[in-house]
mmCIF file of C-alpha atoms and ligand atoms in Angstrom:
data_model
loop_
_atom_site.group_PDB
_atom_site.id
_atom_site.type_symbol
_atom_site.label_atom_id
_atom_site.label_comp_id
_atom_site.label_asym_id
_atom_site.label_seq_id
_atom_site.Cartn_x
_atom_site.Cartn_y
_atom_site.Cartn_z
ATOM 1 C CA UNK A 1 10.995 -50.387 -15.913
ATOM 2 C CA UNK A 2 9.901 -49.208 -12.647
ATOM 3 C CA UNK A 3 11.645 -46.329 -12.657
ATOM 4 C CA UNK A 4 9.316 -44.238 -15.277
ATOM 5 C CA UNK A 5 6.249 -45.338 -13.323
ATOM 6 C CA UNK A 6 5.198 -42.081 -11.002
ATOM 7 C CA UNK A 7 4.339 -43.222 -7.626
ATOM 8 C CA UNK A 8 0.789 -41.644 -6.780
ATOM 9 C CA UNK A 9 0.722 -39.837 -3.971
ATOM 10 C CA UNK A 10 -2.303 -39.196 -1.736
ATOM 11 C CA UNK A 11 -3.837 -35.695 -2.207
ATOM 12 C CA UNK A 12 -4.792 -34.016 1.115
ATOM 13 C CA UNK A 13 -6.826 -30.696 -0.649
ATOM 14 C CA UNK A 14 -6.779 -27.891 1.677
ATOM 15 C CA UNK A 15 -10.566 -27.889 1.176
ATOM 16 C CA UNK A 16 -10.842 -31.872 2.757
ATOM 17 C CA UNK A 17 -9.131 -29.845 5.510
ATOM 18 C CA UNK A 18 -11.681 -26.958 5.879
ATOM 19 C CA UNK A 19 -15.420 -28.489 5.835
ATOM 20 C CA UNK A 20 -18.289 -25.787 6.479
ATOM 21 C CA UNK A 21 -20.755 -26.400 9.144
ATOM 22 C CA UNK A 22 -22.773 -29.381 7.597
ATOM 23 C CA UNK A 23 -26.599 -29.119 7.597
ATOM 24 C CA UNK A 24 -29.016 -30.783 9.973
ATOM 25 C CA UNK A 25 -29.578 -31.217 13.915
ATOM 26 C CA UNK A 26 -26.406 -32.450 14.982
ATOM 27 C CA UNK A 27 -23.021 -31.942 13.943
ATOM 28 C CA UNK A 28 -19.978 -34.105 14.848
ATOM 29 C CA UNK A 29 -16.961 -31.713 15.337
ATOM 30 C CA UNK A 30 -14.240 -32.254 12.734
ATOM 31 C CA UNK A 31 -11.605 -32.312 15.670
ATOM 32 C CA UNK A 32 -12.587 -33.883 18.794
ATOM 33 C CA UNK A 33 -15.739 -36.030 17.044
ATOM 34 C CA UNK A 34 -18.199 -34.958 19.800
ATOM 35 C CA UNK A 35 -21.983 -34.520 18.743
ATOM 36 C CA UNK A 36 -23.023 -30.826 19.258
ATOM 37 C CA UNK A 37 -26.085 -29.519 18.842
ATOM 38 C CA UNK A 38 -26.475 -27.122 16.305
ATOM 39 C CA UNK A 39 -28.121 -24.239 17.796
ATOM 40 C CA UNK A 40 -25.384 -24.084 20.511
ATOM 41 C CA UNK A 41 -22.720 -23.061 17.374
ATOM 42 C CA UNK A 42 -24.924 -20.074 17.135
ATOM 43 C CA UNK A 43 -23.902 -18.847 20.177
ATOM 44 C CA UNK A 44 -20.411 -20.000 19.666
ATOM 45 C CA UNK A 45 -20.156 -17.800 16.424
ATOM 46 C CA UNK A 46 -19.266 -21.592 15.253
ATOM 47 C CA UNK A 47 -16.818 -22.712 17.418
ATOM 48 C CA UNK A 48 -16.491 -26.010 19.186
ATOM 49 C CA UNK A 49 -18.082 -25.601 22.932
ATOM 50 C CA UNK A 50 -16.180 -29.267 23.675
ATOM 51 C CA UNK A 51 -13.029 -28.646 21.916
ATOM 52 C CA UNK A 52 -12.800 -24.541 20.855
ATOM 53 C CA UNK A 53 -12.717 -26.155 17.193
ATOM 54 C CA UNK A 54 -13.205 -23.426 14.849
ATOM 55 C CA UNK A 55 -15.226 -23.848 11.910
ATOM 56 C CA UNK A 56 -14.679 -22.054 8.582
ATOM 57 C CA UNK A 57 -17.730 -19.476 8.640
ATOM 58 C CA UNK A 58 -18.552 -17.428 5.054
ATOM 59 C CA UNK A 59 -17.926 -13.693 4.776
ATOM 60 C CA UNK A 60 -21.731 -12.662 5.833
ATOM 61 C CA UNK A 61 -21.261 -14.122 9.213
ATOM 62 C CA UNK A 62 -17.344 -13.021 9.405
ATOM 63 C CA UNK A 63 -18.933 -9.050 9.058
ATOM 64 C CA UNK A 64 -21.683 -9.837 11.628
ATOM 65 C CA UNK A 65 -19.169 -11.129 14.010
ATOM 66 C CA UNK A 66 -16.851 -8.180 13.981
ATOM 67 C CA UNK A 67 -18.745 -5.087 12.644
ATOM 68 C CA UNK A 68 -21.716 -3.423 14.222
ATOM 69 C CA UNK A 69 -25.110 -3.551 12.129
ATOM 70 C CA UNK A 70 -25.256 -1.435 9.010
ATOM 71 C CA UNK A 71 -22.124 -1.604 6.382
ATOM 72 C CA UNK A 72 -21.391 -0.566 3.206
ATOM 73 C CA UNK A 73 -20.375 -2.786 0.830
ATOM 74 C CA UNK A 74 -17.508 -1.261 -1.553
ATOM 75 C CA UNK A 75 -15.967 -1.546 -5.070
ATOM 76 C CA UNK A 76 -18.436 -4.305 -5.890
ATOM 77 C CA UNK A 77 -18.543 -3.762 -9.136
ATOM 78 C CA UNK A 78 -15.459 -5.186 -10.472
ATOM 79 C CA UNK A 79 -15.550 -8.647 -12.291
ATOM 80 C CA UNK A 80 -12.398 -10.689 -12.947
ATOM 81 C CA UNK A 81 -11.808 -11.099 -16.936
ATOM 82 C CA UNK A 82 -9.618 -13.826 -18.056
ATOM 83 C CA UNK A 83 -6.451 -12.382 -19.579
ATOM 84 C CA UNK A 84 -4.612 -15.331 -21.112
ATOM 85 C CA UNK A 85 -7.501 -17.544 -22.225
ATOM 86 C CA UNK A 86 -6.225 -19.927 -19.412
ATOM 87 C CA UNK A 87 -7.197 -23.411 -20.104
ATOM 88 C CA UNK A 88 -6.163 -26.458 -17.909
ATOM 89 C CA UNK A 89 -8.616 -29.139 -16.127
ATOM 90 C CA UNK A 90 -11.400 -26.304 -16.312
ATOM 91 C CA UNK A 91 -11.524 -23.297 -18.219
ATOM 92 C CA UNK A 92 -10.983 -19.677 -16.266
ATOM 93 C CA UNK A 93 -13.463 -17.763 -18.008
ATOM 94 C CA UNK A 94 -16.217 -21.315 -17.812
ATOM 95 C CA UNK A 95 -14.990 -21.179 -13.955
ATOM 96 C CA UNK A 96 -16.413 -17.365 -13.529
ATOM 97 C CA UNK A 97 -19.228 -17.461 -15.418
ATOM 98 C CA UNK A 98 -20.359 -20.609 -13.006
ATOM 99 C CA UNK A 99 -19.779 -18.404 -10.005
ATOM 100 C CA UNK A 100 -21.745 -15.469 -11.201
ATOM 101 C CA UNK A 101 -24.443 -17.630 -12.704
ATOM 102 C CA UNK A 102 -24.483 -19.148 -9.011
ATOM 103 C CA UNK A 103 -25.212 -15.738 -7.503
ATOM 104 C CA UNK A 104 -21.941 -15.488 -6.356
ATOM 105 C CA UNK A 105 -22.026 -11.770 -7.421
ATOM 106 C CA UNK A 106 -18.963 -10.852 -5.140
ATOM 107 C CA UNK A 107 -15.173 -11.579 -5.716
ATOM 108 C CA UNK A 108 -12.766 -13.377 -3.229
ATOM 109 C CA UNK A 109 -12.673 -10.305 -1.085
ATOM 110 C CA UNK A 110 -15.622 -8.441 0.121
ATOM 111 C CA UNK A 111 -14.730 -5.096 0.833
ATOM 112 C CA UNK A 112 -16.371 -2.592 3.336
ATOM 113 C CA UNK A 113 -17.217 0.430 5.385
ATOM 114 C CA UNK A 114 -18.825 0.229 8.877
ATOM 115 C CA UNK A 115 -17.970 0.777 12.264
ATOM 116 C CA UNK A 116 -16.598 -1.857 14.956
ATOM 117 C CA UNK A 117 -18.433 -0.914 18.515
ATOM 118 C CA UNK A 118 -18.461 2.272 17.405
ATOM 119 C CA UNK A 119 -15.400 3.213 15.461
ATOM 120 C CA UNK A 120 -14.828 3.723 11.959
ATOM 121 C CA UNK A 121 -13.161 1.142 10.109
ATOM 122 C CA UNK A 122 -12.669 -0.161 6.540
ATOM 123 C CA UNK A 123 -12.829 -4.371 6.275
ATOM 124 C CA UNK A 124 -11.577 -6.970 4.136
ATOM 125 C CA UNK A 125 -12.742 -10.081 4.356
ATOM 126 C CA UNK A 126 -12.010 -12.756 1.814
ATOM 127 C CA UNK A 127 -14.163 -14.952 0.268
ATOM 128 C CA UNK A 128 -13.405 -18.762 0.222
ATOM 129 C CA UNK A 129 -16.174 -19.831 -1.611
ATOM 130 C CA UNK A 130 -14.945 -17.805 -4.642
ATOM 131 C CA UNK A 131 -11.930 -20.153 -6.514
ATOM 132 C CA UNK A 132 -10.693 -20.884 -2.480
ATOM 133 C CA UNK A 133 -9.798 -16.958 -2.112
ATOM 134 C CA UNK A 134 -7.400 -16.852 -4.649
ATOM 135 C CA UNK A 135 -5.458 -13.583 -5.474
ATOM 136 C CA UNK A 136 -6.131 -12.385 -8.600
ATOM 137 C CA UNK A 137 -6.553 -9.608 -10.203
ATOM 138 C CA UNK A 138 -9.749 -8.249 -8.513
ATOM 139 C CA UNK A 139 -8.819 -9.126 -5.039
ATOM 140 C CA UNK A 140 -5.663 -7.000 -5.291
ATOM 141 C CA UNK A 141 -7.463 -3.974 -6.708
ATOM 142 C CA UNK A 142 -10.232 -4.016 -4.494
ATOM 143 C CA UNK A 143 -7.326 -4.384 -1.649
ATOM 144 C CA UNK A 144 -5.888 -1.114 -2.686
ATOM 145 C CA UNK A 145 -9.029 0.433 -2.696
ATOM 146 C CA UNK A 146 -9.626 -0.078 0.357
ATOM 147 C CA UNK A 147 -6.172 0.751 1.493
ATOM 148 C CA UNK A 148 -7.043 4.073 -0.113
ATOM 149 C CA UNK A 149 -10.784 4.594 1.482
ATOM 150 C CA UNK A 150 -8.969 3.831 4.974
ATOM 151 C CA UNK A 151 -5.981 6.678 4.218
ATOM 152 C CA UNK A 152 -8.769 8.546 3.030
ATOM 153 C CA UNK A 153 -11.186 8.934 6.107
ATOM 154 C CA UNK A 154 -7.973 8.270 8.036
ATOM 155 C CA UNK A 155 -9.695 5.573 9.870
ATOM 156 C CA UNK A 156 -8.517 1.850 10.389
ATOM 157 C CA UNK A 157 -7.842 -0.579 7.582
ATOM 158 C CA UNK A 158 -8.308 -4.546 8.773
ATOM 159 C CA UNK A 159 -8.008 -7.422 6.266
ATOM 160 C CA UNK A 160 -9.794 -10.807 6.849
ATOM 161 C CA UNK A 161 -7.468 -13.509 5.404
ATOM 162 C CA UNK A 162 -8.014 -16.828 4.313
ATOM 163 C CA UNK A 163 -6.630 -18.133 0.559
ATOM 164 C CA UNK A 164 -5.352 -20.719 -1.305
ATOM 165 C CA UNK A 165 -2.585 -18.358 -2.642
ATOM 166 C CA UNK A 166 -2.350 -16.602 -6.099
ATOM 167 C CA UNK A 167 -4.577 -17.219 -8.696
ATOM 168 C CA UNK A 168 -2.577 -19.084 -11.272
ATOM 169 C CA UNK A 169 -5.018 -18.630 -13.960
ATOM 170 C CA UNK A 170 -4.078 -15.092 -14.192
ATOM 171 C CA UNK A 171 -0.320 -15.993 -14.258
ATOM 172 C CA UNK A 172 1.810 -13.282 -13.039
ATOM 173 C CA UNK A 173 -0.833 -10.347 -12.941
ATOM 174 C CA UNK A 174 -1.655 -12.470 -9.614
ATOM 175 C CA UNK A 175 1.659 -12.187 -8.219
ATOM 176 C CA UNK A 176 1.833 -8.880 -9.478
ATOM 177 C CA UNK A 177 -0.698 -8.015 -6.092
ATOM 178 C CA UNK A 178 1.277 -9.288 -3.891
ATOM 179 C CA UNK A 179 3.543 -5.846 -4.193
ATOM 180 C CA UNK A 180 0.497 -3.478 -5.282
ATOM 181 C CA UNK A 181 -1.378 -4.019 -2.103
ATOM 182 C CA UNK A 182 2.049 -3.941 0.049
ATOM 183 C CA UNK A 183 2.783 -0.435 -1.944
ATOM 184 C CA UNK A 184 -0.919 0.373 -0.771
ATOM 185 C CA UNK A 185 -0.239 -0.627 2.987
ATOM 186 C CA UNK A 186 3.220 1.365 3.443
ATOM 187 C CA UNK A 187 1.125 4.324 2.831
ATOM 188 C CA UNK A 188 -1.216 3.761 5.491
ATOM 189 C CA UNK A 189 2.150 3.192 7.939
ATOM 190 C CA UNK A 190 3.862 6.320 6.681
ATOM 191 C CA UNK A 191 -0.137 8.207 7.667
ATOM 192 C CA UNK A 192 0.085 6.293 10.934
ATOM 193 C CA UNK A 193 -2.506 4.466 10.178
ATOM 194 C CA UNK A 194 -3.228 1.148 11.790
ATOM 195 C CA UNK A 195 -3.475 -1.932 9.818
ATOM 196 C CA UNK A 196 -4.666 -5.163 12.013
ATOM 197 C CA UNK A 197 -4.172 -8.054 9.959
ATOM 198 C CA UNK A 198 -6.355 -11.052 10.840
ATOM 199 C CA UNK A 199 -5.418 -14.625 9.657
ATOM 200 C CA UNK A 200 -8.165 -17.717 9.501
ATOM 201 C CA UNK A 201 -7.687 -21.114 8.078
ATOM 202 C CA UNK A 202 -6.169 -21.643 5.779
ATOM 203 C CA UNK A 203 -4.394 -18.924 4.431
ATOM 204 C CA UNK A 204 -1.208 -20.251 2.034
ATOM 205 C CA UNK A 205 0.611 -19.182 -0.586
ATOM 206 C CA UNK A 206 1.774 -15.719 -2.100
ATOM 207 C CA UNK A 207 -1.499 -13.979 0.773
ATOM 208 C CA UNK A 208 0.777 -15.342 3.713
ATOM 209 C CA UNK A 209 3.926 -13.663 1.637
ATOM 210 C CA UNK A 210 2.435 -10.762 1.090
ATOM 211 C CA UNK A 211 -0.264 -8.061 3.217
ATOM 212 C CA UNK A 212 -1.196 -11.111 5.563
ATOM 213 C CA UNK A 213 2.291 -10.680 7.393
ATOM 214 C CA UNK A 214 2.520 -7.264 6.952
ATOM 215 C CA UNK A 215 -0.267 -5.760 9.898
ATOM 216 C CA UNK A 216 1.056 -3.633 12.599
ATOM 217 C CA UNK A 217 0.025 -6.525 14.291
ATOM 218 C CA UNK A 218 -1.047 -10.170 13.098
ATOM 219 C CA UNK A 219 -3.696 -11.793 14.689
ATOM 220 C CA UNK A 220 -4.724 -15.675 13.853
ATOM 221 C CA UNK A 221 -7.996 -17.352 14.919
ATOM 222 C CA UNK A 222 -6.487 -20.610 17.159
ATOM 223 C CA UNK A 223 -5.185 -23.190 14.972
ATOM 224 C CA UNK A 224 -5.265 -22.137 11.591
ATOM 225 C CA UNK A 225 -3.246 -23.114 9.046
ATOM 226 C CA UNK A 226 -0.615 -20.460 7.693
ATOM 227 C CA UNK A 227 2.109 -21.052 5.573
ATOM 228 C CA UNK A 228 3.466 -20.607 2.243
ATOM 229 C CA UNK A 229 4.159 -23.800 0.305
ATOM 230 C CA UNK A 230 2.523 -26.735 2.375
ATOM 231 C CA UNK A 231 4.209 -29.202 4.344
ATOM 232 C CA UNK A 232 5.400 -32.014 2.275
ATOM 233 C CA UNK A 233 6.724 -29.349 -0.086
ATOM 234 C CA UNK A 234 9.295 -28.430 2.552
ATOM 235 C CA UNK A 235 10.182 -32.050 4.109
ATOM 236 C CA UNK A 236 11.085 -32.718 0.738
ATOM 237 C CA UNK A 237 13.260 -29.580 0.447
ATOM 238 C CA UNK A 238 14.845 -30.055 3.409
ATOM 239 C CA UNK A 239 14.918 -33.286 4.045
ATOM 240 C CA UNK A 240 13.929 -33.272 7.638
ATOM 241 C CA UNK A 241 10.625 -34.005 9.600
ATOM 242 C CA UNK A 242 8.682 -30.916 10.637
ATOM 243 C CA UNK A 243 7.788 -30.761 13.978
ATOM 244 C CA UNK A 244 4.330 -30.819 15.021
ATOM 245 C CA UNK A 245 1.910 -28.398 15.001
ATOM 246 C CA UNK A 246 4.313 -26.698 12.381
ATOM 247 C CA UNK A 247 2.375 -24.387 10.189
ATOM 248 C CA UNK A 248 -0.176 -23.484 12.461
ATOM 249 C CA UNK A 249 -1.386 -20.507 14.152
ATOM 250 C CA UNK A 250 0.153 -21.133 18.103
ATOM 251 C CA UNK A 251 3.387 -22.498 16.142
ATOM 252 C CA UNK A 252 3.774 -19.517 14.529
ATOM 253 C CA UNK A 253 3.254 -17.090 17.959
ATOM 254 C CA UNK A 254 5.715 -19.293 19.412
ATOM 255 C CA UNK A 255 8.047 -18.316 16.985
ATOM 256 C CA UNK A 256 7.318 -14.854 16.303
ATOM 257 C CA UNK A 257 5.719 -14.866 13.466
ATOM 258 C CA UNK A 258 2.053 -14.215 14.698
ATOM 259 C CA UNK A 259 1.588 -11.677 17.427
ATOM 260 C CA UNK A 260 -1.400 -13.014 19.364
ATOM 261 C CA UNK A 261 -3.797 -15.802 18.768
ATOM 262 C CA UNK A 262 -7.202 -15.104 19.365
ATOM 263 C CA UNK A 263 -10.631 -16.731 19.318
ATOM 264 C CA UNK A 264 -13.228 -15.799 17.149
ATOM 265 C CA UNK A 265 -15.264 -15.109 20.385
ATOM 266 C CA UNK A 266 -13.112 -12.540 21.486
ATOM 267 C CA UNK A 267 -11.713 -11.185 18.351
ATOM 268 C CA UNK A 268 -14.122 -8.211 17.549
ATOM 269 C CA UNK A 269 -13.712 -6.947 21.904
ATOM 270 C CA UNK A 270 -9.803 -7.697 21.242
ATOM 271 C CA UNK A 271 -9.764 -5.680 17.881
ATOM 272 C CA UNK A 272 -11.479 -2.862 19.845
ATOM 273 C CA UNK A 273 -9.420 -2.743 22.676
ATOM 274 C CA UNK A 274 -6.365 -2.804 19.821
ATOM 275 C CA UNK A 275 -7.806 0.263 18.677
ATOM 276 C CA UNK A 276 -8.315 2.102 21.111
ATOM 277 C CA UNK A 277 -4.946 1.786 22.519
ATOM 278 C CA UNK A 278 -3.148 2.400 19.149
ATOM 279 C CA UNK A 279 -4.919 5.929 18.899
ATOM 280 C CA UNK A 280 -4.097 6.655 22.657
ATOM 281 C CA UNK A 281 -7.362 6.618 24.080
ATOM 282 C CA UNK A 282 -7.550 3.677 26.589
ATOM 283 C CA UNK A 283 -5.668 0.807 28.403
ATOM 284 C CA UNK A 284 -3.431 -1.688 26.372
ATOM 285 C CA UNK A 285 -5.735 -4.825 25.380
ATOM 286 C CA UNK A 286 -5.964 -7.184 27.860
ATOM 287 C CA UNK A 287 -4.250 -10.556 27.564
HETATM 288 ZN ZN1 ZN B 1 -14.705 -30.221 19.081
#
């Protein structure tokens, strides 16, 4: 009876998608398949010089890129517990325990102080290496907290996304940060406080439905991925072919959904210009 046999259908992980900068001399770029040498993606801040590819970089170099020398790291001390005894292919608690044993002392956000060319800001940047950035618990609080340091020095608040969405192992607490750190954020707008949201690749799920879309503006790095449920979720739904490029970071510009796409290269200058202008001090960014 063919009709109880499930069909399998080819998995395309978001992490296949998203490869780190492989070790050794030579690299072959995941997009246009040119060799590039190595020490040139130094320069590049990782970034294709053939193509403008952008590879995923880690949160150390994400805070070098943008911030000047010499942050603070905050709220570091708060672990994730696992509050149903979740158990599926892997078990949660097994899952963190790995992670810290692996030195990977910091959560899926990194949260910090410092100043970027000069002005005070507070970052987020989250951390794919830890469960693919997934919003749990931790992330959210740590969110808020630095929602709060931000309203509290009255200084800029910008938030580094990239995130496989909620982090079902925590059930609903997860989803329950979607509307904490939102709660957080509409007190920094009613201060008149900026909040520059920054979207990478990939960021999915209930972080695109929540404080990703919610900066006074939102900025993507060039073709990123950003979306909620992935594509063949919605084909299926609506039982039509998505265009191209649908889902992606100039897509999403194109229909109003992203403000301005900008390269990593230019990001931390374009963030600074943003700045500037929003508290009245100098000329609009330039385009
Ligand atoms: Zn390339």
């Amino acid at each position: 009876m063919s009709w109880f046999i499930k069909k399998r259908q080819q998995k395309t992980a978001v992490e296949a998608r998203t490869v780190r900068v492989p070790e050794g001399l030579w690299i072959k770029c995941d997009a246009c398949r040119e060799l590039i040498y190595r020490a040139e993606l130094v320069n590049t801040r990782n970034v294709c010089p053939k193509c403008g590819y952008h590879f995923r970089i880690g949160v150390e170099e994400r805070l070098a890129s943008l911030l000047d020398p010499g942050w603070t790291v905050l709220f570091s001390h708060l672990r994730s517990v696992d509050p149903l005894g979740f158990v599926a292919a892997k078990s949660y608690a097994e899952q963190l325990r790995k992670l810290v044993e692996s030195g990977q002392t910091e959560e899926a956000v990194v949260v910090v102080e410092g100043r970027l060319e000069g002005r005070e800001v507070v970052l987020a940047a989250m951390n794919w290496d830890f469960l693919a950035a997934s919003m749990g618990s931790v992330v959210g609080e740590k969110l808020r907290l630095g929602a709060e340091r931000a309203l509290e020095k009255a200084c800029p608040y910008l938030i580094v996304s990239c995130s496989g969405g909620a982090r079902m192992q925590e059930g609903t607490l997860s989803l329950m940060q979607m509307a904490k750190v939102s709660a957080a954020l509409a007190k920094l707008d009613r201060a008149g406080i900026p909040y520059l949201s920054i979207l990478t690749d990939p960021t999915t799920g209930g972080v695109s439905a929540s404080y990703a879309m919610l900066g006074d503006l939102n900025i993507a790095e060039p073709k990123a991925l950003i979306g909620f449920a992935g594509p063949r979720v919605i084909e299926q739904t609506i039982k039509q072919t998505l265009p191209d490029g649908f889902q992606r970071s100039e897509f999403l510009q194109a229909h109003g959904m992203v403000d301005k796409v900008v390269t990593r290269t230019e990001l931390r200058r374009f963030l600074a210009l943003t700045l500037a202008w929003m508290a009245g001090e100098g000329a609009p960014a330039a385009e």
